[in-house]
Coordinates of C-alpha atoms in Angstrom, one line a residue:
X294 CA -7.7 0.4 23.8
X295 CA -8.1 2.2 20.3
X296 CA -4.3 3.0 20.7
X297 CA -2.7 6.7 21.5
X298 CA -3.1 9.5 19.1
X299 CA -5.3 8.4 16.3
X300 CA -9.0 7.5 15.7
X301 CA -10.7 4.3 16.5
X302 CA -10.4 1.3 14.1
X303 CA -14.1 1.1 13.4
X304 CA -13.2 4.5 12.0
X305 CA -10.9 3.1 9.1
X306 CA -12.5 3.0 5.5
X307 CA -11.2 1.1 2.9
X308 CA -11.9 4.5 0.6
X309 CA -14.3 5.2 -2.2
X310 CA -15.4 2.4 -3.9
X311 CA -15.2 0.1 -1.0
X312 CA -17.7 -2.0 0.9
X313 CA -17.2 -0.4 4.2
X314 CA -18.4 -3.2 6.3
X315 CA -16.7 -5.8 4.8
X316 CA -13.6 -4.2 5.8
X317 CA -14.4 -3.2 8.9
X318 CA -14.9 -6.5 9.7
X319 CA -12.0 -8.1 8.5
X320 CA -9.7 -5.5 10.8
X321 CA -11.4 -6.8 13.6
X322 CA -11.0 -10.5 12.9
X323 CA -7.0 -9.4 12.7
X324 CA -7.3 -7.4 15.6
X325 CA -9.0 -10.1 18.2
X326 CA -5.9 -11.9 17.4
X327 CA -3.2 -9.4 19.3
X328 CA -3.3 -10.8 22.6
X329 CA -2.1 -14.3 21.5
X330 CA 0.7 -12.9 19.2
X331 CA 1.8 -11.3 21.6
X332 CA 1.9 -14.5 24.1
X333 CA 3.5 -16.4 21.2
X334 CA 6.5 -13.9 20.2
X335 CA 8.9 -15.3 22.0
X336 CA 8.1 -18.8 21.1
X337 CA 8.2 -16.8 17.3
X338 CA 11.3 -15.8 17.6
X339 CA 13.1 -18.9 19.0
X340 CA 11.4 -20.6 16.0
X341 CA 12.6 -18.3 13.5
X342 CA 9.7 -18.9 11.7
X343 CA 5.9 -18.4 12.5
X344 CA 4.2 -21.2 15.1
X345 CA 2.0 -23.7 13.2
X346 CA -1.2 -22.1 15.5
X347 CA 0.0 -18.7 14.3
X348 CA -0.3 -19.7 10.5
X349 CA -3.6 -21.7 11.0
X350 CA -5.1 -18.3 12.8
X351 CA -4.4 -16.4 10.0
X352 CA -5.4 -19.0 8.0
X353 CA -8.8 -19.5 9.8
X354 CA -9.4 -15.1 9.9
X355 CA -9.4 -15.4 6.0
X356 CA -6.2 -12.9 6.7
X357 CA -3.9 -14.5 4.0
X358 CA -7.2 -14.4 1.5
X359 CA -8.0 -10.1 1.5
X360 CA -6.6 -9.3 -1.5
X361 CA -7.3 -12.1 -4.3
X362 CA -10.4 -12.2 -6.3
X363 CA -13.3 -12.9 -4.9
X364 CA -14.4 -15.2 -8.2
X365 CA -11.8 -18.2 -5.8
X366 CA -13.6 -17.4 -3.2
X367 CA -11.3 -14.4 -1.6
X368 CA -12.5 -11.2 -0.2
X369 CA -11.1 -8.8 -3.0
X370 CA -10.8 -5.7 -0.9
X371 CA -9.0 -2.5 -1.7
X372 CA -5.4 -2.3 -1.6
X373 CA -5.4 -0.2 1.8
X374 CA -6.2 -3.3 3.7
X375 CA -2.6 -4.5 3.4
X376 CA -1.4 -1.3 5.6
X377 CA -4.5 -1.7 8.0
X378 CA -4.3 -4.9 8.7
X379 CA -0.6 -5.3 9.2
X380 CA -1.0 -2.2 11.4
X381 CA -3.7 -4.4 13.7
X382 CA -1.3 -7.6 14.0
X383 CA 2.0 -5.8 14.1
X384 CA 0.5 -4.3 17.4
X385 CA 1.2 -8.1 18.2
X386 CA 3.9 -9.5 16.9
X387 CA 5.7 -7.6 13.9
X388 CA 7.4 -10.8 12.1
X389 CA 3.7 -12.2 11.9
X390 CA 2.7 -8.9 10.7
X391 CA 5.4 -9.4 8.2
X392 CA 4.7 -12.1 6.7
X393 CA 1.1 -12.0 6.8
X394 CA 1.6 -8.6 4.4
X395 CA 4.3 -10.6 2.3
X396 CA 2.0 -14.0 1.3
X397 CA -1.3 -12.0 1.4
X398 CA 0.1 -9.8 -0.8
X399 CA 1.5 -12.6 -4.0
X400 CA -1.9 -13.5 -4.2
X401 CA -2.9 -10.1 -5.4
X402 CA -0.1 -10.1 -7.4
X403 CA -1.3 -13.5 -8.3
X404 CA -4.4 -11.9 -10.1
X405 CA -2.3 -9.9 -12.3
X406 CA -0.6 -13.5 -14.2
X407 CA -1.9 -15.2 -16.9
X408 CA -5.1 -17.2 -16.2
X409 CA -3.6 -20.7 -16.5
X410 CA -1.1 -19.8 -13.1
X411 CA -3.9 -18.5 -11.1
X412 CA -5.6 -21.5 -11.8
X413 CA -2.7 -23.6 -11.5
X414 CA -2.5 -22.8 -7.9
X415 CA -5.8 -21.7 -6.6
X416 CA -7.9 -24.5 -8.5
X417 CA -5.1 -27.1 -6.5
X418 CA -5.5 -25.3 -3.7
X419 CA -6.8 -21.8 -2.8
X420 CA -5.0 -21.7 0.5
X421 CA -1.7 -22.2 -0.7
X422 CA 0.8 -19.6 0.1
X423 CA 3.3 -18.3 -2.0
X424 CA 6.7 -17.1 -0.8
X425 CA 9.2 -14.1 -3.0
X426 CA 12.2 -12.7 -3.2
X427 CA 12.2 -9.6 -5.8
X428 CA 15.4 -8.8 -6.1
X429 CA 16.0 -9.3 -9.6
X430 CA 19.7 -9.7 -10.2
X431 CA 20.3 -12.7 -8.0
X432 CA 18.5 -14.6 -10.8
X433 CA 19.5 -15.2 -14.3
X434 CA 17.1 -17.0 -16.8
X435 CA 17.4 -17.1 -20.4
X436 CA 14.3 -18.4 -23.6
X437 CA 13.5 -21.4 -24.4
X438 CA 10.8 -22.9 -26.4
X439 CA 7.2 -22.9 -24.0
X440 CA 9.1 -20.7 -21.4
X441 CA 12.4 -19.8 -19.6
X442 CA 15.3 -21.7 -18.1
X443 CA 15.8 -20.1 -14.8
X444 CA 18.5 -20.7 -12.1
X445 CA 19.9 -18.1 -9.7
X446 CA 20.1 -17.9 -5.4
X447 CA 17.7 -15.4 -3.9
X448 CA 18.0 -14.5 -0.1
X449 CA 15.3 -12.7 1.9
X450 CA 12.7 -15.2 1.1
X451 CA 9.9 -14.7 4.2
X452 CA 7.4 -17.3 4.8
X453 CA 9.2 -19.8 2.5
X454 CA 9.1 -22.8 4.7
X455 CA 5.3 -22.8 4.6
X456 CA 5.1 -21.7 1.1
X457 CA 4.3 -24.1 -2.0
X458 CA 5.0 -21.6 -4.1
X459 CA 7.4 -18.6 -4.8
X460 CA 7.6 -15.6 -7.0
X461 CA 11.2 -15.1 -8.2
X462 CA 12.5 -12.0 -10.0
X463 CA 15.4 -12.7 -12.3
X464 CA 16.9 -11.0 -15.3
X465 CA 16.1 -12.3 -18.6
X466 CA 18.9 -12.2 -21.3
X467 CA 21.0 -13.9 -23.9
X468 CA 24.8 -15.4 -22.6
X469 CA 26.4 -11.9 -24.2
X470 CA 22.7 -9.5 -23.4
X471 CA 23.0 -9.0 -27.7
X472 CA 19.0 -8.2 -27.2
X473 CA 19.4 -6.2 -23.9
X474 CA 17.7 -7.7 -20.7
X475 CA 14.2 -8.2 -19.3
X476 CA 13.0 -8.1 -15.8
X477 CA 10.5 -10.9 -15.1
X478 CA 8.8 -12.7 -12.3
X479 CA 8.9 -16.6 -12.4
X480 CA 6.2 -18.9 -10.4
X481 CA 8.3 -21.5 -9.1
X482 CA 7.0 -25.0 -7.3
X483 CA 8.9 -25.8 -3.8
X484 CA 10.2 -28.8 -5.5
X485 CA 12.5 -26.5 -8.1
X486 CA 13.8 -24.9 -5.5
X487 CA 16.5 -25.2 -2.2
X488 CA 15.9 -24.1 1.2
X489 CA 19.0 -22.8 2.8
X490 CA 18.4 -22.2 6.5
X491 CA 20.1 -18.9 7.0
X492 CA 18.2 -16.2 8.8
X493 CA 19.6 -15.7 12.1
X494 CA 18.9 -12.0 12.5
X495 CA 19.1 -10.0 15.6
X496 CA 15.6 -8.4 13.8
X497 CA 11.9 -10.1 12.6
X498 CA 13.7 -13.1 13.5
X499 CA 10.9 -14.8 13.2
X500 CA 10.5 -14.5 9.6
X501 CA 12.1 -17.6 8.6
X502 CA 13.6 -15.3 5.6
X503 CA 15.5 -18.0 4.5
X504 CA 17.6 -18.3 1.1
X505 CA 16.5 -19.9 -2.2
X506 CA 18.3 -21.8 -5.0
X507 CA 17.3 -22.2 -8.2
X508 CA 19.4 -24.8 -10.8
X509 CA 18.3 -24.8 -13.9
X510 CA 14.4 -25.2 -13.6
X511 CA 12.2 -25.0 -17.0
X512 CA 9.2 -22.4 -15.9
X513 CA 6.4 -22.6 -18.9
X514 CA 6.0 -18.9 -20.5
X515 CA 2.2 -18.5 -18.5
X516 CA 3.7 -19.3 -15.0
X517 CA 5.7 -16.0 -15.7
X518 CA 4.7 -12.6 -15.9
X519 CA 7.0 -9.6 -17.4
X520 CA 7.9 -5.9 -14.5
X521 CA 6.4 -4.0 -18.0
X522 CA 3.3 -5.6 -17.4
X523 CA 2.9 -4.8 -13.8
X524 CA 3.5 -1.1 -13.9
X525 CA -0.2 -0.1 -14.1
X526 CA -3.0 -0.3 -16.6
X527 CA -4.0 -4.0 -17.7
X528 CA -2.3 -6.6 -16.8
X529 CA -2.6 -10.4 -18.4
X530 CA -4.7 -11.1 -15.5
X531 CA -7.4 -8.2 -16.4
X532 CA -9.6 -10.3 -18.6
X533 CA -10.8 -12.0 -15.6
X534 CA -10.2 -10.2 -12.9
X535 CA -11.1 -6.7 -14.3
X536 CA -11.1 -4.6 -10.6
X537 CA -8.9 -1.8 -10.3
X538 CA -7.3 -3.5 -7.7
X539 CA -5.1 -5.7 -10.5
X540 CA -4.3 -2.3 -12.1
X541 CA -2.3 -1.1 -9.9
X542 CA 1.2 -0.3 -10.8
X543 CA 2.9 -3.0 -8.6
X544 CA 6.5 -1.5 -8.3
X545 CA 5.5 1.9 -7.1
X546 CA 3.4 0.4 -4.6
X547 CA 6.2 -2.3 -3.5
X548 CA 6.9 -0.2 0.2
X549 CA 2.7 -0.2 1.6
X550 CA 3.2 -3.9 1.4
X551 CA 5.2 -3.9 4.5
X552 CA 4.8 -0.4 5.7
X553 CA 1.9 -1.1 8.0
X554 CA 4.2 -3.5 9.7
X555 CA 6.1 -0.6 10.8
X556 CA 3.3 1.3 11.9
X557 CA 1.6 -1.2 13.6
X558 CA 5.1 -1.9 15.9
X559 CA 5.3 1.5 16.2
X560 CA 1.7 1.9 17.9
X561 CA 2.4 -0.8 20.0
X562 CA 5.5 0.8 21.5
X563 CA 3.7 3.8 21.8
X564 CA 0.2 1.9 23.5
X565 CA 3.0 0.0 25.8
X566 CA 5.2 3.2 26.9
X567 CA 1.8 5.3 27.7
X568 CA 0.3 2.5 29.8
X569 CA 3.4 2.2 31.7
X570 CA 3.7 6.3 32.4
X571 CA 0.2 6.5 34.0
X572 CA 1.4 3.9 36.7
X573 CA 5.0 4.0 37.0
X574 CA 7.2 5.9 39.3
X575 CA 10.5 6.8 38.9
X576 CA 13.3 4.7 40.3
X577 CA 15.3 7.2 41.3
X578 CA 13.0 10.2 43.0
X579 CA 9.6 7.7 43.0
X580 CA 8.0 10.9 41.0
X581 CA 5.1 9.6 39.0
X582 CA 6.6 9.3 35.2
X583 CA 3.1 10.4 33.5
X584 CA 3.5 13.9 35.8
X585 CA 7.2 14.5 34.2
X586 CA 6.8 17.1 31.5
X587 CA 9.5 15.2 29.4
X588 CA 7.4 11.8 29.4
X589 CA 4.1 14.3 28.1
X590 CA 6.5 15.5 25.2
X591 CA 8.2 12.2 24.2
X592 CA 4.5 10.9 23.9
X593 CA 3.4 14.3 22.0
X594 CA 6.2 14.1 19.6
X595 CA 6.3 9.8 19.0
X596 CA 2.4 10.3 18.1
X597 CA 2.9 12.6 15.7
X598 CA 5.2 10.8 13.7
X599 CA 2.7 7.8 14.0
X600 CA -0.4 9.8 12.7
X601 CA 1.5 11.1 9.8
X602 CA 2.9 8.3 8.8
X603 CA -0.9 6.5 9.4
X604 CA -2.0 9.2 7.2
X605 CA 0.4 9.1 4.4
X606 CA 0.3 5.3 3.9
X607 CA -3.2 5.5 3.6
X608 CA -3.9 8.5 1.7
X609 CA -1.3 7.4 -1.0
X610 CA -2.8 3.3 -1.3
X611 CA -7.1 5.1 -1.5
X612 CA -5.2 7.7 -4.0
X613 CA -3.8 4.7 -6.1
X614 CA -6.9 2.7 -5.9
X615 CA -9.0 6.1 -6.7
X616 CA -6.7 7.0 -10.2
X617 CA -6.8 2.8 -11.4
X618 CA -10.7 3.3 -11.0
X619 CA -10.3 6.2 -13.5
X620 CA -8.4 4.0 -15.5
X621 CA -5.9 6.4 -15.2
X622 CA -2.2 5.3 -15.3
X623 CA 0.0 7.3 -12.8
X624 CA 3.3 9.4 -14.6
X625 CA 6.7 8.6 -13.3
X626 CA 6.4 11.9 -11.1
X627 CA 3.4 10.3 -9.0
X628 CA 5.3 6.8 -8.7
X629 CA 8.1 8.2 -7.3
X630 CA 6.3 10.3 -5.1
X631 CA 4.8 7.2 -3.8
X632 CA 8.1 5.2 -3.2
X633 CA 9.5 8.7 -1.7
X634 CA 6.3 8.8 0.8
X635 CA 6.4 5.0 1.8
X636 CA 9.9 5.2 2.7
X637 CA 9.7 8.4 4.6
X638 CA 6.4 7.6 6.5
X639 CA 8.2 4.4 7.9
X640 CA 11.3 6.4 8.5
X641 CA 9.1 8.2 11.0
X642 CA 7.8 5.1 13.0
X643 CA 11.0 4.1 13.2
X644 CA 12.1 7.3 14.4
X645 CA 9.3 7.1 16.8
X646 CA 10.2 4.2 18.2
X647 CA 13.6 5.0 18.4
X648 CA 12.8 8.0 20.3
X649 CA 10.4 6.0 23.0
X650 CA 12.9 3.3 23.5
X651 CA 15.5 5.9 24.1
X652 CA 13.3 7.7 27.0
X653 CA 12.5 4.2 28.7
X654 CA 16.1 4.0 30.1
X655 CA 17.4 1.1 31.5
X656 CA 14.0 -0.8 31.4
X657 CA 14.0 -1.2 27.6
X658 CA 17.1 -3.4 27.9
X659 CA 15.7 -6.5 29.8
X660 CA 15.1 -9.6 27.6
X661 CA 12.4 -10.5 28.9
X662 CA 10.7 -7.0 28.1
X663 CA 8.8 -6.2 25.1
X664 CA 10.6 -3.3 23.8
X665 CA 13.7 -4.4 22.8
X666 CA 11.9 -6.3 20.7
X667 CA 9.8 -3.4 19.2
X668 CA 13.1 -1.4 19.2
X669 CA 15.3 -4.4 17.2
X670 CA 12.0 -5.2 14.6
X671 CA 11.9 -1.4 13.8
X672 CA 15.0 -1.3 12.4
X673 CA 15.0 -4.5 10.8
X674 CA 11.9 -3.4 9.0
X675 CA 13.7 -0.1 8.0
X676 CA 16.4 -2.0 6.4
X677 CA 14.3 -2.9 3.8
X678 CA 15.1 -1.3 0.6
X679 CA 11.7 -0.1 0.0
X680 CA 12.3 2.0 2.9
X681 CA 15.6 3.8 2.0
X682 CA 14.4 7.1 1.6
X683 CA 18.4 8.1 0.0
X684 CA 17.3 5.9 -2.3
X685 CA 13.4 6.6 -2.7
X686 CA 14.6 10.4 -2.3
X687 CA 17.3 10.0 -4.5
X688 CA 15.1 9.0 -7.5
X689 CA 12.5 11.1 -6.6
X690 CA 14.5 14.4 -7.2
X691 CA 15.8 13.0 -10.4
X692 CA 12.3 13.1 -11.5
X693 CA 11.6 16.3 -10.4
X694 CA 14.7 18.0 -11.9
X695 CA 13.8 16.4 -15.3
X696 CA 16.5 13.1 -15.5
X697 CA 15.2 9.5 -16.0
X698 CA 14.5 7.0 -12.8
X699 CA 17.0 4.8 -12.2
X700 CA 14.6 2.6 -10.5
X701 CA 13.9 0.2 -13.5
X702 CA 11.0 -1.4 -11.9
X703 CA 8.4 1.3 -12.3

């Protein structure tokens, strides 16, 4: 089944500029691998943390390897193919989906560091994934000759269990800030940082979004890579990995890393509730649910918000690619429009979702069903900060009414 209410995957395009086939391709490696996520998610969520065979699929699709250059060997295709191919495996599990668009997505970032990182890790080994946690204050890291003394605790860490590697984002300043503060992205090796088991989450429990601690680790100044640097335009990375792709303003990009996680659920939910309409009578008056006029508008009006949140997470990532081809660098109006679009169009799959779990009755609640699962992962994935549209609004109509963003990582 192509799903309800939008066109058939072999329909999806990675945009102008793209090679078509290639990507084509790659969403159906990610999609033959539904039916056995959605076996394992139990088993996924009783792990809290993705199977072994789950990791070694995605491993063995060349899933975790879309977005890095192809000069290590990597498929190098358009940013766009972090929504669609979150959308095919969240229709399967959405924690996979999840972290699947987190470590596929530090190796594009990857591209974007100083040579001597990315060969650091992808000459040792190109496979490796690499873990993050971007929330800058949680880490505190001050100069030193060759690089930076970091230390700090960082929670929300997905994927860091597998992970050799992890990009931390910590605040760079004196003891009293006399030179005023820096935001920066540090490298870091497994064996300079704690694992604290903590996710226990009624949500994408199987995440294994685990805290991190940092005490005092020396990260040499190449292993690093400054927010300024990442907002759009060259990067240190650009010298040898000159595609647009590693142009793109990182930051105002940040909620399409996730957001086809949300869609993806949201299909699923949809896909699950229509199949189960066409055969299912009602428990109370055995009249067929798919002949109830109220079943025909919750699936009119849970489509809608799918498609237009489909459309608006991929318009805006071929937009961004489209601009970075021009060599064009977006204004702080078009940035925030994108934050403002990626939180709203997940807003809406989680509204759809919401809205299908609500008309199931009764039969959502079972354990052993799959949409309480769809329905808890939902909002999990909405609690992301990326996808607080008072927030993404907020800034937004500061913008537009002429006052600075507050968001400083743009």
């Amino acid at each position: 089944m192509a799903g309800i209410g939008h066109k058939p995957d072999a329909s999806l395009s990675a945009g102008p500029g793209g090679d078509d086939r290639a990507y084509a391709a790659m969403i159906a490696r990610a999609k033959l691998l539904i039916p056995q996520l959605r076996d394992r998610a139990s088993q996924t969520e009783e792990l809290r943390r993705l199977p072994a065979e789950t990791e070694r699929d995605l491993h063995d699709a060349g899933l975790f390897r879309i977005v890095p250059p192809e000069r290590v060997g990597c498929s190098e295709l358009d940013y766009v193919a972090l929504v669609d191919c979150a959308d095919a495996l969240g229709r399967g599990d959405a924690s996979v989906a999840w972290n699947f668009a987190n470590l596929a997505s530090h190796h594009w970032m990857l591209g974007m560091f100083d040579i001597r990182a990315q060969d650091l890790v992808w000459g040792k080994d190109p496979n490796a994934l690499i873990a993050s946690s971007f929330i800058f204050p949680a880490g505190r890291a001050r100069k030193v000759n060759g690089g930076y003394v970091l230390r700090g605790s960082w929670p929300f860490s997905s994927g860091v269990e597998s992970s050799e590697w992890n990009m931390l984002a910590s605040v760079v300043a004196s003891d009293d800030e006399a030179d005023g503060i820096e935001y920066r992205i540090f490298l870091v090796n497994k064996s300079d940082y704690k694992i604290t088991d903590t996710w226990n989450t009624s949500g994408l429990r199987g995440t294994g979004s685990n805290d991190v601690e940092v005490e005092d680790a020396f990260v040499a100044e190449p292993m690093t890579v400054a927010v300024s640097d990442l907002a759009g335009g060259p990067t240190p990375g650009s010298a040898v990995n000159p595609n647009a792709l590693y142009a793109l303003p990182v930051f105002s990009l940040f909620p399409y890393v996730l957001s086809g996680v949300a869609l993806g659920n949201a299909q699923a939910c949809l896909d699950d509730y229509v199949d189960l309409a066409r055969h299912r009578a009602s428990t109370y008056n055995r009249a067929k649910l798919g002949d109830l006029q109220t079943t025909q508008i919750k699936i009119a009006e849970a489509s809608s918000k799918i498609d237009a949140a489909r459309l608006i997470m991929r318009a805006t990532c071929i937009e961004a690619m489209t601009e970075a081809r021009r060599g064009h660098v977006p204004g702080m109006a078009a940035k925030t429009r994108w934050r403002r679009d990626g939180a709203y169009s997940v807003n809406l799959c989680t509204e759809a979702v919401s809205l299908l779990f609500a008309a199931s009755g009764a039969r959502g609640l079972f354990t052993a069903g799959v949409l309480q699962r769809q329905f808890r992962d939902a909002h999990a994935i909405n609690s992301h900060i990326a996808f607080n549209f008072d927030a993404a609004g907020t800034n937004y109509g500061r913008v537009a009414l002429g006052l600075p963003s507050e968001n400083l990582t743009l």
